[in-house]
Short mmCIF file of C-alpha atoms and ligand atoms in Angstrom, two decimals:
data_model
loop_
_atom_site.label_atom_id
_atom_site.label_comp_id
_atom_site.label_asym_id
_atom_site.label_seq_id
_atom_site.Cartn_x
_atom_site.Cartn_y
_atom_site.Cartn_z
CA MET A 1 -73.54 51.60 -39.10
CA SER A 2 -77.43 50.62 -39.10
CA ILE A 3 -78.41 49.20 -36.64
CA ASN A 4 -82.01 46.83 -37.52
CA PRO A 5 -83.80 48.51 -35.13
CA SER A 6 -86.29 46.37 -34.33
CA GLY A 7 -83.31 43.98 -33.12
CA TRP A 8 -83.52 41.40 -35.15
CA ARG A 9 -83.08 39.40 -37.84
CA PRO A 10 -84.47 38.38 -41.76
CA GLU A 11 -84.74 35.07 -40.69
CA MET A 12 -85.74 35.67 -37.06
CA THR A 13 -90.42 35.45 -38.20
CA PRO A 14 -91.73 36.16 -35.40
CA GLU A 15 -92.58 32.59 -33.92
CA ARG A 16 -89.56 32.74 -33.08
CA ARG A 17 -88.76 36.50 -31.12
CA ALA A 18 -88.83 36.21 -27.59
CA PRO A 19 -90.80 38.37 -25.03
CA VAL A 20 -88.73 40.95 -24.90
CA GLN A 21 -85.94 42.14 -27.62
CA SER A 22 -83.57 45.29 -27.25
CA PHE A 23 -83.36 48.58 -28.76
CA THR A 24 -80.51 47.62 -29.99
CA GLY A 25 -80.34 43.34 -31.07
CA ASN A 26 -77.77 42.97 -28.35
CA LYS A 27 -78.94 40.17 -26.14
CA ALA A 28 -76.88 41.66 -22.66
CA LEU A 29 -72.94 40.35 -23.46
CA MET A 30 -74.19 38.70 -26.86
CA LEU A 31 -73.62 41.96 -28.85
CA GLU A 32 -74.40 42.02 -32.40
CA GLU A 33 -72.14 41.61 -34.98
CA PRO A 34 -72.00 43.84 -38.83
CA LEU A 35 -69.77 42.83 -41.31
CA ILE A 36 -66.60 44.66 -41.06
CA PHE A 37 -67.78 46.05 -44.31
CA GLU A 38 -70.48 47.74 -42.53
CA ILE A 39 -69.47 49.53 -39.90
CA GLY A 40 -66.44 52.58 -40.31
CA ASP A 41 -65.77 53.59 -43.77
CA THR A 42 -62.32 54.76 -45.01
CA LYS A 43 -63.53 58.22 -45.53
CA THR A 44 -64.16 59.15 -42.56
CA THR A 45 -60.54 57.26 -40.67
CA GLY A 46 -57.46 56.56 -41.68
CA VAL A 47 -54.52 58.18 -41.28
CA ASP A 48 -53.55 61.21 -43.52
CA PHE A 49 -50.54 61.12 -45.59
CA ALA A 50 -48.81 65.14 -46.09
CA GLU A 51 -48.83 65.67 -49.68
CA GLY A 52 -45.16 63.72 -51.47
CA ASP A 53 -43.13 65.32 -54.40
CA VAL A 54 -45.42 62.86 -56.68
CA ALA A 55 -42.98 59.77 -57.55
CA HIS A 56 -42.36 58.85 -60.77
CA ASP A 57 -45.33 56.30 -62.15
CA ARG A 58 -44.28 52.80 -62.74
CA LEU A 59 -47.46 50.55 -63.26
CA GLY A 60 -48.46 52.55 -66.36
CA ASP A 61 -51.95 50.89 -67.25
CA LEU A 62 -52.40 48.77 -64.14
CA THR A 63 -53.01 52.60 -61.74
CA ARG A 64 -56.17 51.98 -60.20
CA LYS A 65 -58.98 53.79 -61.28
CA ALA A 66 -61.51 53.12 -58.61
CA PRO A 67 -60.78 53.03 -54.13
CA ILE A 68 -59.79 49.59 -53.15
CA GLY A 69 -63.17 48.97 -50.80
CA LEU A 70 -61.04 48.22 -47.80
CA PRO A 71 -63.17 48.88 -44.83
CA GLY A 72 -61.95 52.21 -42.38
CA LEU A 73 -62.03 50.97 -39.10
CA SER A 74 -60.16 52.36 -35.96
CA GLU A 75 -57.80 50.64 -34.11
CA PRO A 76 -60.44 50.44 -30.93
CA GLU A 77 -63.34 50.04 -33.50
CA THR A 78 -60.82 47.00 -35.63
CA VAL A 79 -60.36 45.16 -31.61
CA ARG A 80 -63.67 45.37 -31.04
CA HIS A 81 -65.38 43.91 -33.63
CA TYR A 82 -62.94 41.11 -33.52
CA THR A 83 -63.75 40.97 -29.83
CA ARG A 84 -67.04 40.23 -30.48
CA LEU A 85 -66.95 38.45 -33.21
CA SER A 86 -64.93 35.38 -31.17
CA ARG A 87 -67.18 35.42 -28.75
CA GLN A 88 -70.10 34.18 -30.95
CA ASN A 89 -66.66 31.30 -30.86
CA TYR A 90 -68.33 28.15 -28.74
CA ALA A 91 -64.59 26.71 -28.25
CA ILE A 92 -62.67 23.40 -25.88
CA ASP A 93 -61.99 26.84 -23.26
CA LEU A 94 -65.56 27.17 -22.86
CA GLY A 95 -67.09 23.79 -22.51
CA LEU A 96 -67.08 19.74 -23.11
CA PHE A 97 -66.81 19.43 -27.42
CA PRO A 98 -69.19 16.36 -28.00
CA LEU A 99 -66.99 15.96 -31.31
CA GLY A 100 -66.73 12.02 -31.92
CA SER A 101 -64.15 10.68 -35.01
CA CYS A 102 -62.06 14.44 -33.41
CA THR A 103 -61.10 13.93 -30.18
CA MET A 104 -61.27 17.55 -29.52
CA LYS A 105 -59.63 17.87 -25.75
CA HIS A 106 -58.21 20.34 -22.77
CA ASN A 107 -55.47 21.19 -24.28
CA PRO A 108 -53.30 21.50 -21.41
CA ARG A 109 -51.16 25.55 -20.57
CA LEU A 110 -47.74 23.51 -19.62
CA ASN A 111 -47.46 22.13 -23.60
CA GLU A 112 -47.83 26.33 -24.12
CA LYS A 113 -46.15 27.43 -22.02
CA MET A 114 -42.64 25.14 -23.18
CA ALA A 115 -43.99 25.49 -26.76
CA ARG A 116 -43.13 29.51 -26.10
CA LEU A 117 -39.93 28.76 -24.94
CA PRO A 118 -37.35 30.81 -27.10
CA GLY A 119 -35.33 28.54 -28.02
CA PHE A 120 -38.34 26.52 -29.67
CA ALA A 121 -40.31 29.30 -30.59
CA ASP A 122 -37.76 31.03 -32.53
CA VAL A 123 -36.04 28.96 -34.21
CA HIS A 124 -35.86 28.90 -37.82
CA PRO A 125 -35.53 25.71 -40.19
CA LEU A 126 -32.41 27.30 -41.94
CA GLN A 127 -30.53 27.58 -38.77
CA PRO A 128 -27.26 24.96 -39.06
CA VAL A 129 -28.57 22.11 -37.29
CA ASP A 130 -25.22 22.40 -34.83
CA THR A 131 -27.45 25.13 -33.42
CA VAL A 132 -30.91 23.00 -33.11
CA GLN A 133 -29.31 19.92 -31.47
CA GLY A 134 -32.69 20.21 -28.61
CA ALA A 135 -34.82 21.39 -30.83
CA LEU A 136 -34.20 18.21 -33.29
CA ALA A 137 -33.06 16.40 -30.24
CA VAL A 138 -37.55 16.50 -28.92
CA ILE A 139 -38.74 16.08 -32.46
CA ASN A 140 -36.20 12.98 -32.26
CA GLU A 141 -37.76 11.84 -28.34
CA LEU A 142 -41.04 12.20 -29.44
CA ALA A 143 -40.42 10.07 -32.73
CA VAL A 144 -39.06 7.58 -29.45
CA TRP A 145 -42.42 7.68 -28.18
CA LEU A 146 -44.47 7.23 -30.59
CA ILE A 147 -41.84 4.50 -32.46
CA ARG A 148 -42.81 2.39 -28.87
CA LEU A 149 -45.93 3.43 -28.05
CA THR A 150 -47.59 1.85 -31.74
CA GLY A 151 -44.52 -0.85 -31.80
CA MET A 152 -44.24 -0.48 -35.06
CA TYR A 153 -40.36 0.61 -36.81
CA GLY A 154 -40.29 3.49 -37.55
CA VAL A 155 -41.77 7.27 -37.86
CA ALA A 156 -42.19 9.53 -40.16
CA MET A 157 -42.75 13.37 -38.12
CA SER A 158 -43.31 15.34 -40.95
CA PRO A 159 -47.28 15.22 -41.82
CA LYS A 160 -49.37 17.95 -40.66
CA ALA A 161 -52.17 16.20 -40.59
CA GLY A 162 -54.44 13.25 -40.32
CA ALA A 163 -55.11 13.59 -44.24
CA HIS A 164 -51.29 14.31 -45.05
CA GLY A 165 -50.21 11.52 -43.40
CA GLU A 166 -52.76 8.58 -45.07
CA LEU A 167 -51.17 10.70 -48.30
CA CYS A 168 -47.33 9.30 -46.60
CA GLY A 169 -48.33 5.93 -45.83
CA MET A 170 -49.77 5.20 -48.87
CA LEU A 171 -47.21 6.82 -50.62
CA CYS A 172 -45.19 5.01 -49.29
CA ILE A 173 -47.12 2.16 -50.14
CA LYS A 174 -47.22 2.84 -53.44
CA ALA A 175 -42.50 3.03 -53.80
CA ALA A 176 -42.60 -0.31 -52.00
CA LEU A 177 -45.30 -2.11 -54.75
CA GLU A 178 -43.32 -0.37 -57.55
CA LYS A 179 -39.73 -1.59 -56.06
CA ARG A 180 -40.90 -5.19 -56.18
CA GLY A 181 -42.62 -4.84 -59.52
CA GLU A 182 -45.98 -5.29 -58.60
CA GLY A 183 -47.24 -1.39 -59.43
CA HIS A 184 -50.25 -2.61 -61.00
CA ARG A 185 -52.10 -4.07 -57.51
CA LYS A 186 -54.25 -0.60 -58.02
CA VAL A 187 -56.72 -1.67 -55.71
CA VAL A 188 -57.72 0.17 -52.26
CA LEU A 189 -59.89 -1.35 -50.19
CA VAL A 190 -62.44 0.61 -47.59
CA PRO A 191 -65.29 0.11 -45.31
CA GLU A 192 -68.18 1.95 -45.72
CA SER A 193 -67.97 3.43 -42.29
CA ALA A 194 -64.34 4.91 -42.79
CA HIS A 195 -64.22 8.79 -41.97
CA GLY A 196 -63.71 10.85 -45.91
CA THR A 197 -60.12 10.96 -45.51
CA ASN A 198 -59.65 7.49 -46.56
CA PRO A 199 -61.09 6.92 -49.75
CA ALA A 200 -60.14 10.50 -50.63
CA THR A 201 -56.51 10.19 -50.09
CA ALA A 202 -56.16 6.62 -52.11
CA ALA A 203 -57.73 8.09 -55.01
CA PHE A 204 -55.71 10.91 -54.34
CA ALA A 205 -52.54 8.88 -54.59
CA GLY A 206 -53.81 7.24 -58.52
CA PHE A 207 -55.33 3.68 -56.59
CA THR A 208 -58.87 2.74 -57.14
CA VAL A 209 -61.64 2.12 -54.36
CA GLU A 210 -63.44 -0.50 -52.85
CA ASP A 211 -65.37 -0.26 -49.97
CA ILE A 212 -65.36 -2.90 -48.32
CA PRO A 213 -69.13 -3.92 -46.02
CA ALA A 214 -69.64 -3.19 -42.35
CA THR A 215 -71.49 -6.98 -40.44
CA ALA A 216 -74.42 -6.34 -38.51
CA ASP A 217 -72.46 -5.65 -35.66
CA GLY A 218 -70.88 -2.94 -37.20
CA ARG A 219 -67.91 -4.36 -37.50
CA VAL A 220 -65.81 -5.07 -41.32
CA ASP A 221 -67.25 -8.09 -42.89
CA THR A 222 -64.03 -10.32 -42.19
CA ALA A 223 -64.96 -12.75 -44.85
CA ALA A 224 -65.70 -10.78 -47.72
CA LEU A 225 -62.81 -8.49 -46.92
CA LYS A 226 -60.52 -12.30 -47.05
CA ALA A 227 -62.65 -12.85 -50.38
CA ARG A 228 -62.27 -9.27 -52.24
CA LEU A 229 -58.59 -10.19 -51.71
CA GLY A 230 -55.52 -10.68 -54.74
CA PRO A 231 -53.22 -9.48 -57.09
CA ASP A 232 -54.57 -6.56 -57.67
CA VAL A 233 -54.73 -5.26 -53.74
CA ALA A 234 -52.61 -2.76 -53.23
CA ALA A 235 -53.93 -2.28 -49.90
CA VAL A 236 -56.40 -1.72 -46.94
CA MET A 237 -57.18 1.20 -45.21
CA ILE A 238 -58.82 0.53 -41.81
CA THR A 239 -59.68 2.05 -38.78
CA ASN A 240 -58.86 1.14 -35.40
CA PRO A 241 -60.97 2.01 -33.65
CA ASN A 242 -63.84 1.90 -36.02
CA THR A 243 -65.78 5.95 -36.78
CA CYS A 244 -68.60 2.64 -34.89
CA GLY A 245 -66.59 3.31 -31.52
CA LEU A 246 -65.88 -0.43 -32.22
CA PHE A 247 -62.01 -1.76 -31.54
CA GLU A 248 -61.52 -4.08 -34.74
CA ARG A 249 -60.86 -7.39 -33.15
CA ASP A 250 -60.14 -9.49 -35.92
CA LEU A 251 -57.17 -6.60 -37.55
CA LYS A 252 -54.38 -9.52 -36.87
CA ALA A 253 -55.62 -11.38 -38.55
CA ILE A 254 -57.06 -9.75 -41.32
CA SER A 255 -53.53 -8.89 -41.25
CA ASP A 256 -52.58 -11.70 -42.46
CA ALA A 257 -54.06 -12.88 -44.95
CA VAL A 258 -53.93 -9.02 -46.65
CA HIS A 259 -50.02 -9.73 -46.33
CA ASP A 260 -50.41 -13.31 -47.64
CA ALA A 261 -52.38 -11.37 -50.02
CA GLY A 262 -49.39 -9.88 -50.75
CA GLY A 263 -50.63 -6.44 -50.15
CA TYR A 264 -50.46 -4.15 -47.18
CA VAL A 265 -52.41 -3.20 -44.44
CA TYR A 266 -53.00 0.94 -43.59
CA CYS A 267 -54.11 1.74 -39.99
CA ASP A 268 -56.13 5.30 -39.18
CA GLY A 269 -55.30 5.92 -36.36
CA ALA A 270 -57.32 9.11 -35.32
CA ASN A 271 -59.15 7.14 -32.98
CA PHE A 272 -55.26 6.29 -30.89
CA ASN A 273 -56.61 8.10 -28.01
CA ALA A 274 -58.87 4.89 -26.86
CA ILE A 275 -55.78 2.35 -26.94
CA VAL A 276 -52.89 4.33 -26.46
CA GLY A 277 -51.07 2.31 -23.91
CA ARG A 278 -53.48 -0.52 -23.91
CA VAL A 279 -52.87 -1.83 -27.36
CA ARG A 280 -49.81 -1.37 -30.01
CA PRO A 281 -51.01 -1.25 -33.13
CA GLY A 282 -47.24 -2.96 -35.00
CA ASP A 283 -48.82 -6.63 -32.98
CA LEU A 284 -51.45 -6.45 -35.15
CA GLY A 285 -49.52 -6.41 -38.79
CA ILE A 286 -49.66 -2.76 -39.23
CA ASP A 287 -47.45 -1.19 -42.43
CA ALA A 288 -48.45 2.09 -41.55
CA MET A 289 -50.29 4.52 -39.52
CA HIS A 290 -51.04 8.35 -39.09
CA ILE A 291 -51.43 10.19 -35.31
CA ASN A 292 -52.87 12.92 -34.79
CA LEU A 293 -51.62 15.16 -32.74
CA HIS A 294 -53.90 17.02 -31.98
CA LYS A 295 -56.06 14.35 -31.27
CA THR A 296 -54.45 11.75 -29.24
CA PHE A 297 -51.75 13.51 -28.14
CA SER A 298 -53.52 17.10 -26.56
CA THR A 299 -52.68 19.81 -29.16
CA PRO A 300 -54.62 22.34 -30.51
CA HIS A 301 -57.00 21.52 -33.24
CA GLY A 302 -59.11 22.55 -35.78
CA GLY A 303 -58.75 26.43 -36.32
CA GLY A 304 -56.78 26.34 -33.19
CA GLY A 305 -54.47 24.19 -34.93
CA PRO A 306 -52.70 23.81 -36.46
CA GLY A 307 -52.35 20.16 -36.36
CA SER A 308 -49.91 17.03 -37.10
CA GLY A 309 -49.68 13.63 -38.15
CA PRO A 310 -46.79 11.96 -38.25
CA VAL A 311 -47.00 8.34 -39.19
CA VAL A 312 -45.67 4.95 -37.66
CA LEU A 313 -43.61 3.02 -40.16
CA SER A 314 -43.26 -1.38 -40.59
CA GLU A 315 -40.11 -2.36 -41.31
CA ALA A 316 -41.44 -3.58 -44.91
CA LEU A 317 -42.26 0.85 -45.45
CA ALA A 318 -39.81 2.83 -43.28
CA PRO A 319 -37.59 2.74 -46.40
CA PHE A 320 -39.49 4.55 -48.09
CA GLY A 321 -41.16 6.69 -45.87
CA PRO A 322 -40.05 10.64 -46.80
CA LEU A 323 -36.98 12.55 -45.56
CA PRO A 324 -36.41 14.50 -43.68
CA PHE A 325 -35.90 12.52 -39.97
CA THR A 326 -33.83 12.91 -37.13
CA ALA A 327 -31.36 10.08 -36.18
CA ARG A 328 -29.46 9.80 -33.32
CA MET A 329 -25.83 9.14 -34.15
CA ALA A 330 -23.61 7.38 -32.27
CA ASP A 331 -21.80 10.38 -30.97
CA GLY A 332 -25.01 11.59 -29.34
CA HIS A 333 -26.18 14.69 -31.64
CA ILE A 334 -28.25 14.46 -33.92
CA ALA A 335 -28.45 14.76 -37.54
CA LEU A 336 -30.93 15.33 -39.46
CA ILE A 337 -30.76 13.31 -42.48
CA GLU A 338 -31.73 15.05 -45.67
CA GLU A 339 -31.28 14.66 -49.13
CA GLU A 340 -28.14 15.94 -49.13
CA THR A 341 -27.34 13.62 -46.23
CA ALA A 342 -28.95 10.31 -46.97
CA GLY A 343 -25.90 9.72 -49.56
CA ASP A 344 -26.78 6.14 -50.33
CA ASP A 345 -29.41 5.38 -47.35
CA HIS A 346 -31.74 6.24 -47.68
CA PRO A 347 -31.99 5.95 -51.69
CA ASP A 348 -35.87 3.95 -51.52
CA THR A 349 -37.21 7.47 -50.35
CA PHE A 350 -40.11 8.28 -52.01
CA GLY A 351 -39.24 12.24 -51.45
CA ARG A 352 -40.59 14.52 -49.34
CA MET A 353 -43.87 15.80 -47.49
CA THR A 354 -43.24 19.12 -46.71
CA ALA A 355 -40.35 21.70 -47.23
CA PHE A 356 -39.29 21.51 -43.93
CA HIS A 357 -39.68 18.79 -40.85
CA GLY A 358 -42.91 19.09 -39.77
CA GLN A 359 -45.34 20.73 -36.77
CA MET A 360 -42.71 21.94 -34.58
CA GLY A 361 -44.49 23.75 -31.91
CA MET A 362 -46.46 20.65 -32.16
CA PHE A 363 -43.87 18.36 -31.54
CA THR A 364 -42.88 20.09 -27.99
CA ARG A 365 -46.83 20.35 -27.08
CA ALA A 366 -46.41 16.94 -27.98
CA LEU A 367 -43.80 15.50 -25.57
CA THR A 368 -45.20 18.17 -22.50
CA TYR A 369 -48.17 15.82 -23.09
CA ILE A 370 -46.34 12.81 -23.07
CA LEU A 371 -43.64 13.16 -21.19
CA SER A 372 -46.72 14.20 -18.23
CA HIS A 373 -48.70 11.39 -18.43
CA GLY A 374 -45.72 8.81 -18.48
CA ALA A 375 -46.08 5.53 -20.30
CA ASP A 376 -48.66 4.80 -16.78
CA GLY A 377 -50.27 8.28 -17.39
CA LEU A 378 -51.59 7.20 -20.95
CA ARG A 379 -52.38 4.15 -20.83
CA GLN A 380 -54.95 5.36 -17.84
CA VAL A 381 -55.86 7.92 -20.51
CA ALA A 382 -57.53 5.78 -22.54
CA GLU A 383 -59.42 3.58 -19.83
CA ASP A 384 -60.95 7.39 -18.90
CA ALA A 385 -61.59 7.73 -22.29
CA VAL A 386 -63.11 4.19 -22.32
CA LEU A 387 -64.62 4.91 -19.31
CA ASN A 388 -66.67 8.59 -20.25
CA ALA A 389 -67.98 7.52 -23.59
CA ASN A 390 -69.41 4.50 -22.13
CA TYR A 391 -71.58 6.24 -19.03
CA ILE A 392 -73.23 8.15 -21.88
CA LEU A 393 -74.34 5.19 -23.87
CA ARG A 394 -75.63 3.65 -21.18
CA SER A 395 -76.89 6.57 -19.62
CA LEU A 396 -78.49 7.77 -22.51
CA GLU A 397 -79.69 4.54 -24.66
CA GLU A 398 -82.65 4.74 -23.06
CA THR A 399 -83.97 7.21 -24.27
CA LEU A 400 -82.17 7.37 -28.20
CA ASP A 401 -81.79 4.79 -30.47
CA ALA A 402 -77.51 3.20 -29.84
CA PRO A 403 -77.00 0.27 -32.85
CA PHE A 404 -74.18 -1.08 -31.38
CA ALA A 405 -75.15 -0.88 -27.43
CA GLY A 406 -75.66 -4.41 -27.07
CA ALA A 407 -72.50 -5.95 -28.93
CA GLY A 408 -71.06 -5.21 -24.97
CA PRO A 409 -69.05 -1.62 -24.55
CA CYS A 410 -68.21 0.49 -26.77
CA MET A 411 -64.65 2.32 -27.11
CA HIS A 412 -63.98 6.67 -27.25
CA GLU A 413 -67.45 7.04 -28.31
CA ALA A 414 -70.96 6.15 -28.16
CA ILE A 415 -73.07 6.34 -31.39
CA PHE A 416 -76.74 7.08 -31.22
CA SER A 417 -78.95 6.79 -33.93
CA ASP A 418 -82.48 9.42 -35.64
CA ALA A 419 -84.38 5.15 -35.11
CA ASN A 420 -86.89 6.71 -32.57
CA LEU A 421 -87.60 9.82 -32.91
CA ALA A 422 -90.68 11.43 -33.67
CA GLU A 423 -91.99 11.24 -36.80
CA GLY A 424 -90.85 14.71 -39.00
CA PHE A 425 -88.13 15.02 -36.43
CA SER A 426 -83.88 14.28 -37.30
CA THR A 427 -80.28 14.31 -35.80
CA LEU A 428 -80.23 18.06 -37.30
CA ASP A 429 -83.02 18.80 -35.09
CA VAL A 430 -81.73 17.57 -32.06
CA ALA A 431 -78.15 19.13 -33.20
CA LYS A 432 -80.01 22.25 -33.03
CA GLY A 433 -81.26 21.73 -29.88
CA LEU A 434 -77.72 21.03 -27.76
CA ILE A 435 -77.00 24.55 -29.44
CA ASP A 436 -79.71 26.11 -26.99
CA GLU A 437 -78.72 23.73 -23.94
CA GLY A 438 -74.95 26.01 -24.42
CA PHE A 439 -73.01 22.63 -25.95
CA HIS A 440 -71.07 22.52 -29.83
CA PRO A 441 -73.88 19.23 -31.24
CA MET A 442 -71.53 16.32 -31.65
CA THR A 443 -70.76 14.64 -34.69
CA VAL A 444 -73.64 14.73 -37.46
CA TYR A 445 -74.37 11.48 -39.53
CA PHE A 446 -71.08 9.90 -39.85
CA PRO A 447 -70.31 7.59 -40.07
CA LEU A 448 -72.68 6.75 -43.33
CA VAL A 449 -73.75 3.55 -41.64
CA VAL A 450 -75.62 3.92 -39.57
CA HIS A 451 -78.85 6.11 -40.44
CA GLY A 452 -79.49 9.87 -38.31
CA ALA A 453 -75.75 8.69 -36.78
CA MET A 454 -74.73 10.40 -33.56
CA LEU A 455 -71.61 10.36 -32.54
CA VAL A 456 -70.54 11.52 -29.36
CA GLU A 457 -67.14 11.78 -27.91
CA PRO A 458 -66.02 12.98 -24.28
CA THR A 459 -62.36 12.46 -23.87
CA GLU A 460 -61.03 11.72 -20.57
CA THR A 461 -60.63 15.29 -19.41
CA GLU A 462 -64.22 15.72 -19.22
CA SER A 463 -65.67 15.25 -15.21
CA LYS A 464 -68.35 13.60 -13.68
CA ALA A 465 -70.16 16.43 -13.12
CA ALA A 466 -69.23 17.69 -17.30
CA LEU A 467 -71.44 14.79 -18.30
CA ASP A 468 -74.05 14.66 -15.86
CA GLN A 469 -74.77 18.51 -17.78
CA PHE A 470 -74.30 16.34 -20.89
CA ILE A 471 -76.17 14.04 -20.47
CA GLY A 472 -78.93 16.16 -18.73
CA ALA A 473 -79.39 18.52 -22.40
CA LEU A 474 -78.89 15.57 -24.98
CA ARG A 475 -81.62 14.31 -23.03
CA SER A 476 -83.32 16.88 -22.03
CA VAL A 477 -83.22 17.25 -26.38
CA ALA A 478 -84.13 14.03 -27.76
CA GLU A 479 -87.42 14.13 -25.14
CA ARG A 480 -87.80 17.32 -27.45
CA ALA A 481 -87.73 15.38 -30.13
CA LYS A 482 -89.72 11.99 -29.79
CA ALA A 483 -92.29 14.15 -28.32
CA GLY A 484 -92.67 16.11 -31.19
CA ASP A 485 -92.54 19.88 -29.73
CA PRO A 486 -93.11 21.76 -32.72
CA SER A 487 -90.39 24.81 -31.15
CA LEU A 488 -86.79 21.90 -32.13
CA LYS A 489 -87.63 22.13 -36.15
CA SER A 490 -86.23 26.07 -35.42
CA ALA A 491 -84.00 25.89 -32.94
CA PRO A 492 -81.83 27.15 -32.35
CA HIS A 493 -83.46 30.22 -29.97
CA PHE A 494 -80.68 31.72 -28.12
CA ALA A 495 -77.60 32.27 -31.19
CA PRO A 496 -76.62 34.56 -32.31
CA ARG A 497 -77.96 33.37 -35.88
CA ALA A 498 -81.02 31.12 -35.71
CA ARG A 499 -81.49 27.85 -38.33
CA LEU A 500 -79.76 28.49 -41.56
CA ASP A 501 -79.79 26.88 -45.34
CA GLU A 502 -76.97 25.12 -44.49
CA THR A 503 -75.93 23.28 -48.49
CA LEU A 504 -77.43 26.81 -49.85
CA ALA A 505 -74.06 27.92 -47.71
CA ALA A 506 -72.11 25.77 -48.49
CA ARG A 507 -73.05 24.64 -52.32
CA LYS A 508 -73.36 28.92 -52.91
CA PRO A 509 -70.48 30.72 -50.32
CA VAL A 510 -71.19 34.31 -50.73
CA LEU A 511 -67.98 35.29 -50.46
CA VAL A 512 -68.01 38.49 -51.51
CA TRP A 513 -69.70 41.92 -49.53
CA LYS A 514 -71.84 43.48 -52.29
CA GLY A 515 -71.72 47.17 -50.85
CA GLU A 516 -74.80 49.39 -50.85
CA ALA A 517 -73.91 51.42 -53.62
CA GLY A 518 -73.29 47.92 -55.38
CA GLU A 519 -69.45 47.70 -55.46
CA THR A 520 -67.42 44.53 -54.40
CA ALA A 521 -65.24 44.72 -51.85
CA GLY A 522 -62.80 42.05 -50.28
C1 PLP B 1 -59.44 13.18 -38.14
C2 PLP B 1 -60.15 11.74 -38.76
C3 PLP B 1 -58.99 12.06 -40.08
C4 PLP B 1 -58.07 13.46 -40.82
O1 PLP B 1 -57.68 13.68 -39.96
P1 PLP B 1 -57.14 15.41 -40.08
O2 PLP B 1 -56.32 15.70 -39.20
O3 PLP B 1 -58.04 15.93 -40.36
O4 PLP B 1 -57.06 15.14 -41.59
C5 PLP B 1 -59.05 10.84 -41.02
N1 PLP B 1 -59.71 9.21 -40.31
C6 PLP B 1 -60.63 9.72 -39.46
C7 PLP B 1 -61.39 8.33 -39.01
C8 PLP B 1 -60.91 10.78 -38.45
O5 PLP B 1 -61.32 11.13 -37.44
#
């Protein structure tokens, strides 16, 4: 391991240096960490095997001729390497995660405790059905809750994320159209503010995507949408509440118009957290909607996932939903309806989404969360999430431009723009400044309908004290961006790495370590 004696990485130009530097480059408990290939090597670490009888070589020409270049670390070195890296992470267990359109909320430890019970954690997907009745009961009970909470007819539990759920819903729509002999309907209408997964899903499922414009107040332009309906339109995909943090008030009228024109309504339910217990999507005429359990129902998210994206279905689409699904039989036992057992009962299914039943661990966590809140508690979840977002919106609307603040309350996320920052300062500078304040930045540059968007979602699990601290930090950074403070252009100053060229990193990622001698490894 070579320690850069000045302790500074190349991107740390003299202007960015703090007045005092440490010999190691460490900043107190924030430890510098090289790549794993830069520490240890296989010549000094490893296991010495006794010379054995040389086994007959069966690899022929394929025998490896050079060392494979694995990093060579002892156990304590390995543990320290990964522990140091893990400390450079920001996590929901460290502080508020203001990412909009993500619902990054606290994962109650009770959920974890339930999911770790051996009877749930150790079941195998190929076990005989009568040995896993408890696990199937969890899936079935969660399914019943999701159906009741949404006012829908059925649910496909197996999709493994929101985007996977979108695909499930669109495949149901495709199957339903084909069954009606209307497979020629190929157009899916998607509002401009939609999450990128919506048009991507529609295209992946074989549809062509057309944009629907937004109105000045951030909602779907209902007149434009109705005008586009016709015999070539398969479906609309609408997010409600939408990605501008606003409730789509016309959704029932939109659904009625889409149905009259022979199409289906897909609702992106990623923002269900804001309306759970208050609004039943089924009452709005929706045919399919995914529910991100990792958003609304507090199961771990992102790198802490996996996610889970059950899809609730209307009576019209339920027959086309995927296998397998659970059903409680007259004698009380729970059956798993698979290809072999469905028989003639589910002839229109479009097929399967996953090898087995979905994310069992997430089902257990989500059901625990639901049962520990109860129906009234879930309603309060939505109310508190909306209250917290409005507190942020009203606390910052004088500092940052808030394009839809005049239109009334927001739902569970508040949106700001870069409109009143100083010349040459952008949303990116505000986001980077927040890192120095100890916060993960909010969602930036999404949705696309707002220039330089900053989308902030606090969730219901944050206290007023935590919100006040975040508001103070964001206000302070925003004031610097409005005053044109040049030091903000090079933020973050206190993070392990300063401002990176993110476009280059995304477009040309260096995924292979080039050893000092130029040999590659990894
Ligand atoms: C998160 C999100 C998705 C995608 O969900 P994943 O679980 O990440 O696949 C889709 N639409 C919206 C509006 C979202 O916020």
